[in-house]
Amino acid sequence: MADYDYDLFVIGGGSGGVRAGRVTASLGKKVGVAEEYRFGGTCVIRGCVPKKLMVYASHFSEAFDAAAGFGWEVGDPRFDWSKLIANKDREIARLEGLYRKGLSNVEADILDTRAVLSGPNSVYLQAENRTVTAEKIIVATGGAPNRLSNLPGSEHCITSDEVFQLTELPDRIVINGGGYIALEFACIFAGLGSKVTVVYRGEEILRGFDDDLRENLHVEMAAKGIEILCQTEITSVGEADDGTRSVKLNNGNELVADQVMLAVGRDPTTKSLGLDVAGVETDERGFIKVDEYSKTNVNSIWALGDVTNRVALTPVAIHEAMCFIETEYRNNPTKPDHKFIATAVFTQPEIGTVGFSEENAARQYTKLNVFRAHFRPLKNTLSGSGEKMLMKIVCDAESDKVLGVHILGPDAGEMAQTLGIAIKMGAKKADFDRTMAVHPTAAEELVTMYHPDYQIVDGVRQS
Ligand code: NDP
């Protein structure tokens, strides 16, 4: 190490970068972490965490409605957007402080500057106009929203980068996209009282998820008054003097809104990062190419998290960072394991899912048993809500192995986390069957579906 300023230099202070830097420094290594915006990255500053706080905020309108059935008289509730944003900002600032403290506690250097590669072992720090050297470098710069620069009027649109700082709650919002971000924000805004229209180019929202979840989420969101226009594209966005946006659609219709949000995927943050100078290869979309150990084609440079084209989720970036440390500093070569990642979509109702969708499983297995429960949860008997819950287990009929579990309904994300352990361990349906139910819960349905609803043989559903 004597020849270098740092054992490890990390570009990007998000979940993956900070974890790699903090744990490496705790092993006694000399570490520097550079961040040009705010420590905490997308997840903490303008992603998962503030989003979840807004999800909680948006749940209250339904809770107030439901309260009457349980004997409560709530009066006329009012919502204050600026108070929510201020409280959220305070919490995010606290978390950012914890990220910085975590690094300083282990004596890692915190560098508030844009950093770019200037060679295989060197990094140029723009704000300080100096170059540092490092034996190993990690690029963990994450991604940024696709702003659809080819869409006429895209400058009148916001993305998930701006949505957390709007000065007021829009009365009407059009959201473009049918993925995680589009649908989570559609439900947030609807819950807070906005009129929401989702414009999605595909046949059904949430491509890649189990079809049952997609269709039932669509139905439940529509029942809450969210308009979902599938097979529709935005062709232009205009802005009037009073700030009203007019959104032209490819079917000739026009929507009027106070905000238009683009949630059409994210691009890797690799532009002008010096990757070419250091000789680091990227793919055609700009993602950094890595091997199974997150190493780039340059021997001294690794990349992890959303800047690589693997799975764009915070826990995955953290896992990739820990595997890097095991491999490079603990003499225990460890490949990140991307199989059976449980995930949640914080829509309303929520999705929790792990493993293969029915459609995906049917492409890979000859015979499937599909267990399915679609029911009105106990709470909704008094709340007056007609919302139903969906639970589905997809099994390989031959081995009895559970291939996928899909839930739509309250606390689905919490259930997916614990189910993830069972599925990762290779649970069979018989293991679910011999597990005692927790009563009365919605989750008990997962261990009381004894008979398959239907089978899929050679990709064809049997009646
Ligand atoms: P997604 O990939 O989930 O969805 C992108 C959506 O935009 C898709 O519906 C896609 O359509 C559509 N789209 C893409 N390009 C265009 C285009 N040119 N014109 C119109 N529509 C387009 O990305 P998100 O931006 O929602 O989220 C990014 C990632 O962040 C997610 O994949 C996820 O990994 C992560 N995330 C996770 C969350 C969680 O864990 N709860 C929450 C939020 C984000 P099509 O399906 O046709 O391709």
PDB file of C-alpha atoms and ligand atoms in Angstrom, residues 42 47-48 51 144-146 148 160 176-185 199-209 214 232-234 262-267 285 306 310-315 342-347 351, ligand 1:
ATOM      1  CA  THR A  42     -30.759   7.557  -3.998  1.00  0.00           C
ATOM      2  CA  GLY A  47     -35.717   7.059  -3.104  1.00  0.00           C
ATOM      3  CA  CYS A  48     -36.800   4.209  -0.857  1.00  0.00           C
ATOM      4  CA  LYS A  51     -40.885   7.332  -0.519  1.00  0.00           C
ATOM      5  CA  ALA A 144     -30.522   8.656 -12.378  1.00  0.00           C
ATOM      6  CA  PRO A 145     -34.040   8.878 -13.796  1.00  0.00           C
ATOM      7  CA  ASN A 146     -34.476   8.664 -17.555  1.00  0.00           C
ATOM      8  CA  LEU A 148     -36.982  11.143 -21.948  1.00  0.00           C
ATOM      9  CA  SER A 160     -38.398  10.985  -8.811  1.00  0.00           C
ATOM     10  CA  ASN A 176     -45.747   8.058 -17.223  1.00  0.00           C
ATOM     11  CA  GLY A 177     -44.577   4.461 -16.708  1.00  0.00           C
ATOM     12  CA  GLY A 178     -45.922   1.204 -15.345  1.00  0.00           C
ATOM     13  CA  GLY A 179     -43.084   0.075 -13.075  1.00  0.00           C
ATOM     14  CA  TYR A 180     -42.191   0.366  -9.403  1.00  0.00           C
ATOM     15  CA  ILE A 181     -41.811   4.136  -9.198  1.00  0.00           C
ATOM     16  CA  ALA A 182     -44.795   5.079 -11.365  1.00  0.00           C
ATOM     17  CA  LEU A 183     -47.200   2.882  -9.451  1.00  0.00           C
ATOM     18  CA  GLU A 184     -45.905   3.652  -5.972  1.00  0.00           C
ATOM     19  CA  PHE A 185     -46.251   7.387  -6.613  1.00  0.00           C
ATOM     20  CA  VAL A 199     -50.004   6.387 -18.794  1.00  0.00           C
ATOM     21  CA  TYR A 200     -48.298   3.108 -19.646  1.00  0.00           C
ATOM     22  CA  ARG A 201     -47.104   1.915 -23.032  1.00  0.00           C
ATOM     23  CA  GLY A 202     -47.513  -1.837 -22.374  1.00  0.00           C
ATOM     24  CA  GLU A 203     -50.521  -4.126 -22.147  1.00  0.00           C
ATOM     25  CA  GLU A 204     -50.549  -4.407 -18.373  1.00  0.00           C
ATOM     26  CA  ILE A 205     -48.697  -2.648 -15.552  1.00  0.00           C
ATOM     27  CA  LEU A 206     -45.677  -4.157 -13.779  1.00  0.00           C
ATOM     28  CA  ARG A 207     -44.177  -6.176 -16.581  1.00  0.00           C
ATOM     29  CA  GLY A 208     -42.173  -9.119 -15.269  1.00  0.00           C
ATOM     30  CA  PHE A 209     -44.314  -9.699 -12.168  1.00  0.00           C
ATOM     31  CA  ARG A 214     -50.523  -7.272 -12.180  1.00  0.00           C
ATOM     32  CA  THR A 232     -50.913   4.534 -24.447  1.00  0.00           C
ATOM     33  CA  GLU A 233     -47.952   6.837 -24.947  1.00  0.00           C
ATOM     34  CA  ILE A 234     -47.344  10.497 -24.266  1.00  0.00           C
ATOM     35  CA  LEU A 262     -41.755  10.582 -15.754  1.00  0.00           C
ATOM     36  CA  ALA A 263     -41.036   7.218 -14.115  1.00  0.00           C
ATOM     37  CA  VAL A 264     -39.687   5.374 -17.107  1.00  0.00           C
ATOM     38  CA  GLY A 265     -36.648   3.602 -15.734  1.00  0.00           C
ATOM     39  CA  ARG A 266     -33.210   4.738 -14.655  1.00  0.00           C
ATOM     40  CA  ASP A 267     -29.883   5.131 -16.422  1.00  0.00           C
ATOM     41  CA  ARG A 285     -26.561   1.468 -22.230  1.00  0.00           C
ATOM     42  CA  ASP A 306     -27.146   0.391  -9.847  1.00  0.00           C
ATOM     43  CA  ARG A 310     -27.712  -6.436 -12.298  1.00  0.00           C
ATOM     44  CA  VAL A 311     -30.598  -5.923  -9.868  1.00  0.00           C
ATOM     45  CA  ALA A 312     -31.306  -2.270  -8.991  1.00  0.00           C
ATOM     46  CA  LEU A 313     -32.211  -2.660  -5.325  1.00  0.00           C
ATOM     47  CA  THR A 314     -30.531  -1.208  -2.229  1.00  0.00           C
ATOM     48  CA  PRO A 315     -30.046  -4.508  -0.364  1.00  0.00           C
ATOM     49  CA  ALA A 342     -37.662 -11.035  -2.227  1.00  0.00           C
ATOM     50  CA  THR A 343     -39.033  -7.639  -3.147  1.00  0.00           C
ATOM     51  CA  ALA A 344     -41.938  -5.336  -2.353  1.00  0.00           C
ATOM     52  CA  VAL A 345     -43.761  -2.756  -4.393  1.00  0.00           C
ATOM     53  CA  PHE A 346     -45.269  -0.203  -2.023  1.00  0.00           C
ATOM     54  CA  THR A 347     -48.423   0.321  -3.949  1.00  0.00           C
ATOM     55  CA  ILE A 351     -47.051  -6.308  -3.390  1.00  0.00           C
TER      56      ILE A 351
HETATM   57  P1  NDP B   1     -39.038   0.088 -13.844  1.00  0.00           P
HETATM   58  O1  NDP B   1     -38.078  -0.660 -14.684  1.00  0.00           O
HETATM   59  O2  NDP B   1     -39.666  -0.613 -12.688  1.00  0.00           O
HETATM   60  O3  NDP B   1     -40.209   0.660 -14.752  1.00  0.00           O
HETATM   61  C1  NDP B   1     -39.950   1.476 -15.832  1.00  0.00           C
HETATM   62  C2  NDP B   1     -41.259   1.681 -16.549  1.00  0.00           C
HETATM   63  O4  NDP B   1     -41.075   2.671 -17.557  1.00  0.00           O
HETATM   64  C3  NDP B   1     -41.747   0.428 -17.235  1.00  0.00           C
HETATM   65  O5  NDP B   1     -43.145   0.384 -17.092  1.00  0.00           O
HETATM   66  C4  NDP B   1     -41.339   0.654 -18.686  1.00  0.00           C
HETATM   67  O6  NDP B   1     -42.192   0.044 -19.613  1.00  0.00           O
HETATM   68  C5  NDP B   1     -41.505   2.151 -18.805  1.00  0.00           C
HETATM   69  N1  NDP B   1     -40.647   2.735 -19.833  1.00  0.00           N
HETATM   70  C6  NDP B   1     -39.331   2.538 -20.027  1.00  0.00           C
HETATM   71  N2  NDP B   1     -38.880   3.297 -21.050  1.00  0.00           N
HETATM   72  C7  NDP B   1     -39.940   3.977 -21.502  1.00  0.00           C
HETATM   73  C8  NDP B   1     -40.133   4.911 -22.543  1.00  0.00           C
HETATM   74  N3  NDP B   1     -39.127   5.269 -23.341  1.00  0.00           N
HETATM   75  N4  NDP B   1     -41.367   5.421 -22.743  1.00  0.00           N
HETATM   76  C9  NDP B   1     -42.395   5.056 -21.959  1.00  0.00           C
HETATM   77  N5  NDP B   1     -42.276   4.169 -20.951  1.00  0.00           N
HETATM   78  C10 NDP B   1     -41.077   3.633 -20.729  1.00  0.00           C
HETATM   79  O7  NDP B   1     -38.241   1.400 -13.397  1.00  0.00           O
HETATM   80  P2  NDP B   1     -38.552   2.501 -12.325  1.00  0.00           P
HETATM   81  O8  NDP B   1     -38.019   3.754 -12.910  1.00  0.00           O
HETATM   82  O9  NDP B   1     -39.963   2.453 -11.869  1.00  0.00           O
HETATM   83  O10 NDP B   1     -37.639   2.046 -11.120  1.00  0.00           O
HETATM   84  C11 NDP B   1     -36.249   1.794 -11.336  1.00  0.00           C
HETATM   85  C12 NDP B   1     -35.783   0.651 -10.486  1.00  0.00           C
HETATM   86  O11 NDP B   1     -35.674   1.084  -9.133  1.00  0.00           O
HETATM   87  C13 NDP B   1     -36.733  -0.533 -10.437  1.00  0.00           C
HETATM   88  O12 NDP B   1     -36.547  -1.420 -11.485  1.00  0.00           O
HETATM   89  C14 NDP B   1     -36.400  -1.148  -9.120  1.00  0.00           C
HETATM   90  O13 NDP B   1     -35.335  -2.041  -9.294  1.00  0.00           O
HETATM   91  C15 NDP B   1     -35.967   0.021  -8.262  1.00  0.00           C
HETATM   92  N6  NDP B   1     -37.046   0.423  -7.338  1.00  0.00           N
HETATM   93  C16 NDP B   1     -37.422  -0.423  -6.355  1.00  0.00           C
HETATM   94  C17 NDP B   1     -38.415  -0.101  -5.478  1.00  0.00           C
HETATM   95  C18 NDP B   1     -38.821  -1.055  -4.423  1.00  0.00           C
HETATM   96  O14 NDP B   1     -38.041  -1.949  -4.112  1.00  0.00           O
HETATM   97  N7  NDP B   1     -40.010  -0.941  -3.864  1.00  0.00           N
HETATM   98  C19 NDP B   1     -39.115   1.182  -5.567  1.00  0.00           C
HETATM   99  C20 NDP B   1     -38.664   2.001  -6.662  1.00  0.00           C
HETATM  100  C21 NDP B   1     -37.660   1.627  -7.499  1.00  0.00           C
HETATM  101  P3  NDP B   1     -41.999  -1.490 -20.101  1.00  0.00           P
HETATM  102  O15 NDP B   1     -42.504  -2.343 -18.989  1.00  0.00           O
HETATM  103  O16 NDP B   1     -42.839  -1.557 -21.316  1.00  0.00           O
HETATM  104  O17 NDP B   1     -40.547  -1.651 -20.380  1.00  0.00           O
END
